[in-house]
């Protein structure tokens, strides 16, 4: 993972997202939780490399359900976050494990940026300008709402996370890549882009590369 996208992440990477009350009310799998013994051994520095890989897989599986699982299950992440010192460093650890953990970590860094840029008026304006030229870019039809506003990017973050939670990893990856590509092009074509917009374009270029690199090959 490039350092820049991770270091530029601010705030919480794991938080309740726009529209998180799903239609149909599907909740996470009953009884799903991290292996507490493995968590304890890992924090104590006593977990084998093989079991550490298994723990990383469990964490990656749990993350998309962090908002619809029982509080007790989600709290199992707390010792790990405390051990690493931040959610960002938890993602760095996941990134060190190929497969689902690495892909999940890189997608979550993208989601954190989408949440962050939802509050940046210049970035939202660049996205609005891009949609005036191309209302439904390739890969985003069915995911973008008709109006571009401060909920648009957070809405895309939610849909990506929702696809991960539904075990549609390929679809989540495709949507993440389409979103990053759209935003980097929006930055390139923005009218009088300020520093935030230019930086956003650079970050999205990095994120597109990182997620592409982590995605399973056909």
mmCIF file of C-alpha atoms in Angstrom:
data_model
loop_
_atom_site.group_PDB
_atom_site.id
_atom_site.type_symbol
_atom_site.label_atom_id
_atom_site.label_comp_id
_atom_site.label_asym_id
_atom_site.label_seq_id
_atom_site.Cartn_x
_atom_site.Cartn_y
_atom_site.Cartn_z
ATOM 1 C CA UNK A 1 0.000 0.000 0.000
ATOM 2 C CA UNK A 2 1.320 3.459 -0.821
ATOM 3 C CA UNK A 3 2.041 5.451 2.331
ATOM 4 C CA UNK A 4 0.317 8.599 1.070
ATOM 5 C CA UNK A 5 -3.314 7.364 0.966
ATOM 6 C CA UNK A 6 -3.002 5.792 4.407
ATOM 7 C CA UNK A 7 -1.239 8.746 6.006
ATOM 8 C CA UNK A 8 -3.805 11.147 4.556
ATOM 9 C CA UNK A 9 -6.691 9.182 6.084
ATOM 10 C CA UNK A 10 -8.312 11.125 8.899
ATOM 11 C CA UNK A 11 -10.946 10.287 11.472
ATOM 12 C CA UNK A 12 -12.591 6.911 11.779
ATOM 13 C CA UNK A 13 -12.325 4.347 8.994
ATOM 14 C CA UNK A 14 -14.988 2.237 10.701
ATOM 15 C CA UNK A 15 -18.185 4.124 11.343
ATOM 16 C CA UNK A 16 -21.858 3.931 10.547
ATOM 17 C CA UNK A 17 -22.307 5.054 6.954
ATOM 18 C CA UNK A 18 -25.001 6.886 5.007
ATOM 19 C CA UNK A 19 -28.051 4.686 4.469
ATOM 20 C CA UNK A 20 -26.851 1.978 6.799
ATOM 21 C CA UNK A 21 -30.389 0.810 7.604
ATOM 22 C CA UNK A 22 -30.736 -1.711 4.824
ATOM 23 C CA UNK A 23 -33.899 -2.338 2.973
ATOM 24 C CA UNK A 24 -35.040 -5.792 3.979
ATOM 25 C CA UNK A 25 -33.236 -5.566 7.304
ATOM 26 C CA UNK A 26 -30.623 -8.241 6.586
ATOM 27 C CA UNK A 27 -28.255 -8.476 9.514
ATOM 28 C CA UNK A 28 -24.890 -10.107 9.942
ATOM 29 C CA UNK A 29 -24.518 -13.829 10.495
ATOM 30 C CA UNK A 30 -25.659 -14.926 13.911
ATOM 31 C CA UNK A 31 -22.829 -15.932 16.180
ATOM 32 C CA UNK A 32 -20.020 -14.586 13.999
ATOM 33 C CA UNK A 33 -17.143 -13.277 16.095
ATOM 34 C CA UNK A 34 -13.390 -13.121 16.235
ATOM 35 C CA UNK A 35 -11.539 -15.957 17.943
ATOM 36 C CA UNK A 36 -10.846 -14.300 21.305
ATOM 37 C CA UNK A 37 -8.035 -16.725 22.108
ATOM 38 C CA UNK A 38 -6.218 -15.837 18.909
ATOM 39 C CA UNK A 39 -6.724 -12.129 19.604
ATOM 40 C CA UNK A 40 -5.256 -12.519 23.100
ATOM 41 C CA UNK A 41 -2.300 -14.545 21.858
ATOM 42 C CA UNK A 42 -1.628 -12.058 19.078
ATOM 43 C CA UNK A 43 -1.656 -9.064 21.427
ATOM 44 C CA UNK A 44 0.691 -10.999 23.735
ATOM 45 C CA UNK A 45 3.028 -11.744 20.804
ATOM 46 C CA UNK A 46 2.436 -15.490 21.096
ATOM 47 C CA UNK A 47 0.453 -16.233 17.922
ATOM 48 C CA UNK A 48 2.055 -18.281 15.160
ATOM 49 C CA UNK A 49 2.398 -16.807 11.666
ATOM 50 C CA UNK A 50 -0.133 -19.293 10.327
ATOM 51 C CA UNK A 51 -2.727 -18.396 12.949
ATOM 52 C CA UNK A 52 -2.021 -14.694 12.453
ATOM 53 C CA UNK A 53 -3.076 -15.149 8.822
ATOM 54 C CA UNK A 54 -6.286 -16.812 10.000
ATOM 55 C CA UNK A 55 -6.951 -13.942 12.402
ATOM 56 C CA UNK A 56 -6.427 -11.419 9.601
ATOM 57 C CA UNK A 57 -8.987 -13.306 7.512
ATOM 58 C CA UNK A 58 -11.476 -13.193 10.401
ATOM 59 C CA UNK A 59 -10.975 -9.458 10.856
ATOM 60 C CA UNK A 60 -11.437 -8.835 7.136
ATOM 61 C CA UNK A 61 -14.658 -10.860 7.204
ATOM 62 C CA UNK A 62 -15.994 -8.967 10.208
ATOM 63 C CA UNK A 63 -15.265 -5.397 9.063
ATOM 64 C CA UNK A 64 -18.148 -5.010 6.574
ATOM 65 C CA UNK A 65 -20.550 -6.003 9.353
ATOM 66 C CA UNK A 66 -19.189 -3.686 12.036
ATOM 67 C CA UNK A 67 -22.341 -1.546 11.940
ATOM 68 C CA UNK A 68 -24.967 -4.329 11.936
ATOM 69 C CA UNK A 69 -23.454 -6.820 14.372
ATOM 70 C CA UNK A 70 -24.111 -7.024 18.117
ATOM 71 C CA UNK A 71 -21.977 -4.559 20.046
ATOM 72 C CA UNK A 72 -20.179 -7.378 21.861
ATOM 73 C CA UNK A 73 -18.980 -8.872 18.576
ATOM 74 C CA UNK A 74 -17.690 -5.550 17.275
ATOM 75 C CA UNK A 75 -15.945 -4.834 20.577
ATOM 76 C CA UNK A 76 -13.715 -7.815 19.850
ATOM 77 C CA UNK A 77 -11.863 -5.460 17.501
ATOM 78 C CA UNK A 78 -11.021 -3.075 20.350
ATOM 79 C CA UNK A 79 -7.992 -4.995 21.720
ATOM 80 C CA UNK A 80 -6.535 -5.106 18.214
ATOM 81 C CA UNK A 81 -7.106 -1.402 17.558
ATOM 82 C CA UNK A 82 -5.643 -0.599 20.986
ATOM 83 C CA UNK A 83 -2.668 -2.866 20.273
ATOM 84 C CA UNK A 84 -1.874 -1.104 17.009
ATOM 85 C CA UNK A 85 -2.757 2.350 18.284
ATOM 86 C CA UNK A 86 -5.225 3.350 15.553
ATOM 87 C CA UNK A 87 -7.598 1.985 12.946
ATOM 88 C CA UNK A 88 -5.159 3.132 10.264
ATOM 89 C CA UNK A 89 -2.410 0.921 11.709
ATOM 90 C CA UNK A 90 -4.860 -1.972 11.894
ATOM 91 C CA UNK A 91 -5.307 -1.534 8.141
ATOM 92 C CA UNK A 92 -1.530 -1.566 7.635
ATOM 93 C CA UNK A 93 -1.415 -4.909 9.457
ATOM 94 C CA UNK A 94 -4.216 -6.302 7.297
ATOM 95 C CA UNK A 95 -2.399 -5.032 4.223
ATOM 96 C CA UNK A 96 0.522 -7.254 5.155
ATOM 97 C CA UNK A 97 -1.620 -10.355 4.577
ATOM 98 C CA UNK A 98 -2.391 -11.121 0.915
ATOM 99 C CA UNK A 99 -5.836 -12.072 -0.285
ATOM 100 C CA UNK A 100 -9.015 -10.873 1.391
ATOM 101 C CA UNK A 101 -7.255 -8.983 4.242
ATOM 102 C CA UNK A 102 -5.119 -6.872 1.894
ATOM 103 C CA UNK A 103 -7.976 -6.119 -0.491
ATOM 104 C CA UNK A 104 -10.323 -5.273 2.378
ATOM 105 C CA UNK A 105 -7.770 -2.936 3.974
ATOM 106 C CA UNK A 106 -7.215 -1.050 0.733
ATOM 107 C CA UNK A 107 -10.920 -0.708 0.070
ATOM 108 C CA UNK A 108 -11.465 0.597 3.612
ATOM 109 C CA UNK A 109 -8.794 3.242 3.134
ATOM 110 C CA UNK A 110 -10.715 4.336 0.028
ATOM 111 C CA UNK A 111 -13.959 4.419 2.038
ATOM 112 C CA UNK A 112 -12.296 6.616 4.631
ATOM 113 C CA UNK A 113 -11.277 9.073 1.938
ATOM 114 C CA UNK A 114 -14.765 9.092 0.432
ATOM 115 C CA UNK A 115 -16.221 9.968 3.836
ATOM 116 C CA UNK A 116 -13.602 12.678 4.291
ATOM 117 C CA UNK A 117 -14.195 14.241 0.882
ATOM 118 C CA UNK A 118 -17.961 14.227 1.368
ATOM 119 C CA UNK A 119 -17.367 17.263 3.574
ATOM 120 C CA UNK A 120 -15.088 19.077 1.105
ATOM 121 C CA UNK A 121 -17.164 21.548 -0.920
ATOM 122 C CA UNK A 122 -14.502 21.891 -3.644
ATOM 123 C CA UNK A 123 -14.368 18.127 -4.175
ATOM 124 C CA UNK A 124 -18.170 17.839 -4.266
ATOM 125 C CA UNK A 125 -18.243 20.703 -6.788
ATOM 126 C CA UNK A 126 -15.683 18.879 -8.959
ATOM 127 C CA UNK A 127 -17.815 15.733 -8.823
ATOM 128 C CA UNK A 128 -20.899 17.751 -9.748
ATOM 129 C CA UNK A 129 -19.064 19.318 -12.702
ATOM 130 C CA UNK A 130 -17.905 15.876 -13.867
ATOM 131 C CA UNK A 131 -21.460 14.574 -13.792
ATOM 132 C CA UNK A 132 -22.653 17.517 -15.869
ATOM 133 C CA UNK A 133 -20.371 16.146 -18.591
ATOM 134 C CA UNK A 134 -21.128 12.473 -17.966
ATOM 135 C CA UNK A 135 -24.081 11.848 -15.599
ATOM 136 C CA UNK A 136 -23.460 8.127 -15.141
ATOM 137 C CA UNK A 137 -19.804 7.173 -15.684
ATOM 138 C CA UNK A 138 -18.935 3.602 -16.559
ATOM 139 C CA UNK A 139 -19.395 1.275 -13.604
ATOM 140 C CA UNK A 140 -21.438 3.732 -11.538
ATOM 141 C CA UNK A 141 -24.882 3.479 -13.129
ATOM 142 C CA UNK A 142 -27.280 2.141 -10.525
ATOM 143 C CA UNK A 143 -25.082 3.381 -7.690
ATOM 144 C CA UNK A 144 -25.106 7.159 -8.149
ATOM 145 C CA UNK A 145 -28.187 9.121 -7.137
ATOM 146 C CA UNK A 146 -29.518 11.657 -9.695
ATOM 147 C CA UNK A 147 -28.366 14.654 -7.631
ATOM 148 C CA UNK A 148 -24.727 15.201 -6.679
ATOM 149 C CA UNK A 149 -24.438 16.580 -3.136
ATOM 150 C CA UNK A 150 -22.573 16.069 0.135
ATOM 151 C CA UNK A 151 -24.093 12.576 0.490
ATOM 152 C CA UNK A 152 -22.952 11.298 -2.914
ATOM 153 C CA UNK A 153 -19.472 10.083 -1.979
ATOM 154 C CA UNK A 154 -20.596 8.709 1.390
ATOM 155 C CA UNK A 155 -23.386 6.904 -0.456
ATOM 156 C CA UNK A 156 -20.860 5.240 -2.745
ATOM 157 C CA UNK A 157 -18.800 4.242 0.313
ATOM 158 C CA UNK A 158 -21.863 2.609 1.828
ATOM 159 C CA UNK A 159 -22.667 0.688 -1.354
ATOM 160 C CA UNK A 160 -19.102 -0.629 -1.602
ATOM 161 C CA UNK A 161 -19.166 -1.739 2.032
ATOM 162 C CA UNK A 162 -22.593 -3.286 1.548
ATOM 163 C CA UNK A 163 -21.300 -5.389 -1.354
ATOM 164 C CA UNK A 164 -18.412 -6.602 0.804
ATOM 165 C CA UNK A 165 -20.877 -7.523 3.536
ATOM 166 C CA UNK A 166 -22.926 -9.513 1.030
ATOM 167 C CA UNK A 167 -19.780 -11.487 0.073
ATOM 168 C CA UNK A 168 -19.803 -9.883 -3.373
ATOM 169 C CA UNK A 169 -16.108 -9.138 -3.276
ATOM 170 C CA UNK A 170 -15.719 -8.895 -7.045
ATOM 171 C CA UNK A 171 -18.586 -6.408 -7.340
ATOM 172 C CA UNK A 172 -17.266 -4.371 -4.400
ATOM 173 C CA UNK A 173 -13.842 -4.232 -6.023
ATOM 174 C CA UNK A 174 -15.297 -3.195 -9.382
ATOM 175 C CA UNK A 175 -17.322 -0.404 -7.762
ATOM 176 C CA UNK A 176 -14.326 0.773 -5.714
ATOM 177 C CA UNK A 177 -12.184 0.946 -8.850
ATOM 178 C CA UNK A 178 -14.902 2.721 -10.844
ATOM 179 C CA UNK A 179 -15.325 5.272 -8.040
ATOM 180 C CA UNK A 180 -11.597 5.971 -7.768
ATOM 181 C CA UNK A 181 -11.285 6.279 -11.544
ATOM 182 C CA UNK A 182 -14.246 8.669 -11.754
ATOM 183 C CA UNK A 183 -12.896 10.923 -9.030
ATOM 184 C CA UNK A 184 -9.365 11.078 -10.403
ATOM 185 C CA UNK A 185 -10.805 12.093 -13.780
ATOM 186 C CA UNK A 186 -13.100 14.590 -12.064
ATOM 187 C CA UNK A 187 -10.031 16.193 -10.485
ATOM 188 C CA UNK A 188 -8.235 16.358 -13.829
ATOM 189 C CA UNK A 189 -11.197 18.036 -15.525
ATOM 190 C CA UNK A 190 -12.268 20.316 -12.669
ATOM 191 C CA UNK A 191 -12.784 24.007 -13.330
ATOM 192 C CA UNK A 192 -10.024 25.953 -11.538
ATOM 193 C CA UNK A 193 -9.163 23.078 -9.159
ATOM 194 C CA UNK A 194 -7.817 24.072 -5.737
ATOM 195 C CA UNK A 195 -5.186 22.197 -3.770
ATOM 196 C CA UNK A 196 -7.703 19.856 -2.148
ATOM 197 C CA UNK A 197 -9.079 18.766 -5.508
ATOM 198 C CA UNK A 198 -5.630 18.195 -6.994
ATOM 199 C CA UNK A 199 -4.618 16.218 -3.927
ATOM 200 C CA UNK A 200 -7.825 14.191 -4.139
ATOM 201 C CA UNK A 201 -7.005 13.290 -7.748
ATOM 202 C CA UNK A 202 -3.528 12.107 -6.763
ATOM 203 C CA UNK A 203 -4.899 10.054 -3.880
ATOM 204 C CA UNK A 204 -7.544 8.430 -6.058
ATOM 205 C CA UNK A 205 -4.858 7.526 -8.590
ATOM 206 C CA UNK A 206 -2.860 5.846 -5.802
ATOM 207 C CA UNK A 207 -5.956 4.079 -4.486
ATOM 208 C CA UNK A 208 -6.924 2.788 -7.936
ATOM 209 C CA UNK A 209 -3.445 1.307 -8.290
ATOM 210 C CA UNK A 210 -3.445 -0.197 -4.794
ATOM 211 C CA UNK A 211 -6.857 -1.837 -5.107
ATOM 212 C CA UNK A 212 -6.090 -3.126 -8.611
ATOM 213 C CA UNK A 213 -2.873 -4.641 -7.302
ATOM 214 C CA UNK A 214 -4.660 -6.400 -4.407
ATOM 215 C CA UNK A 215 -7.640 -7.670 -6.434
ATOM 216 C CA UNK A 216 -7.691 -11.394 -7.301
ATOM 217 C CA UNK A 217 -6.685 -12.144 -10.856
ATOM 218 C CA UNK A 218 -9.420 -13.651 -13.075
#
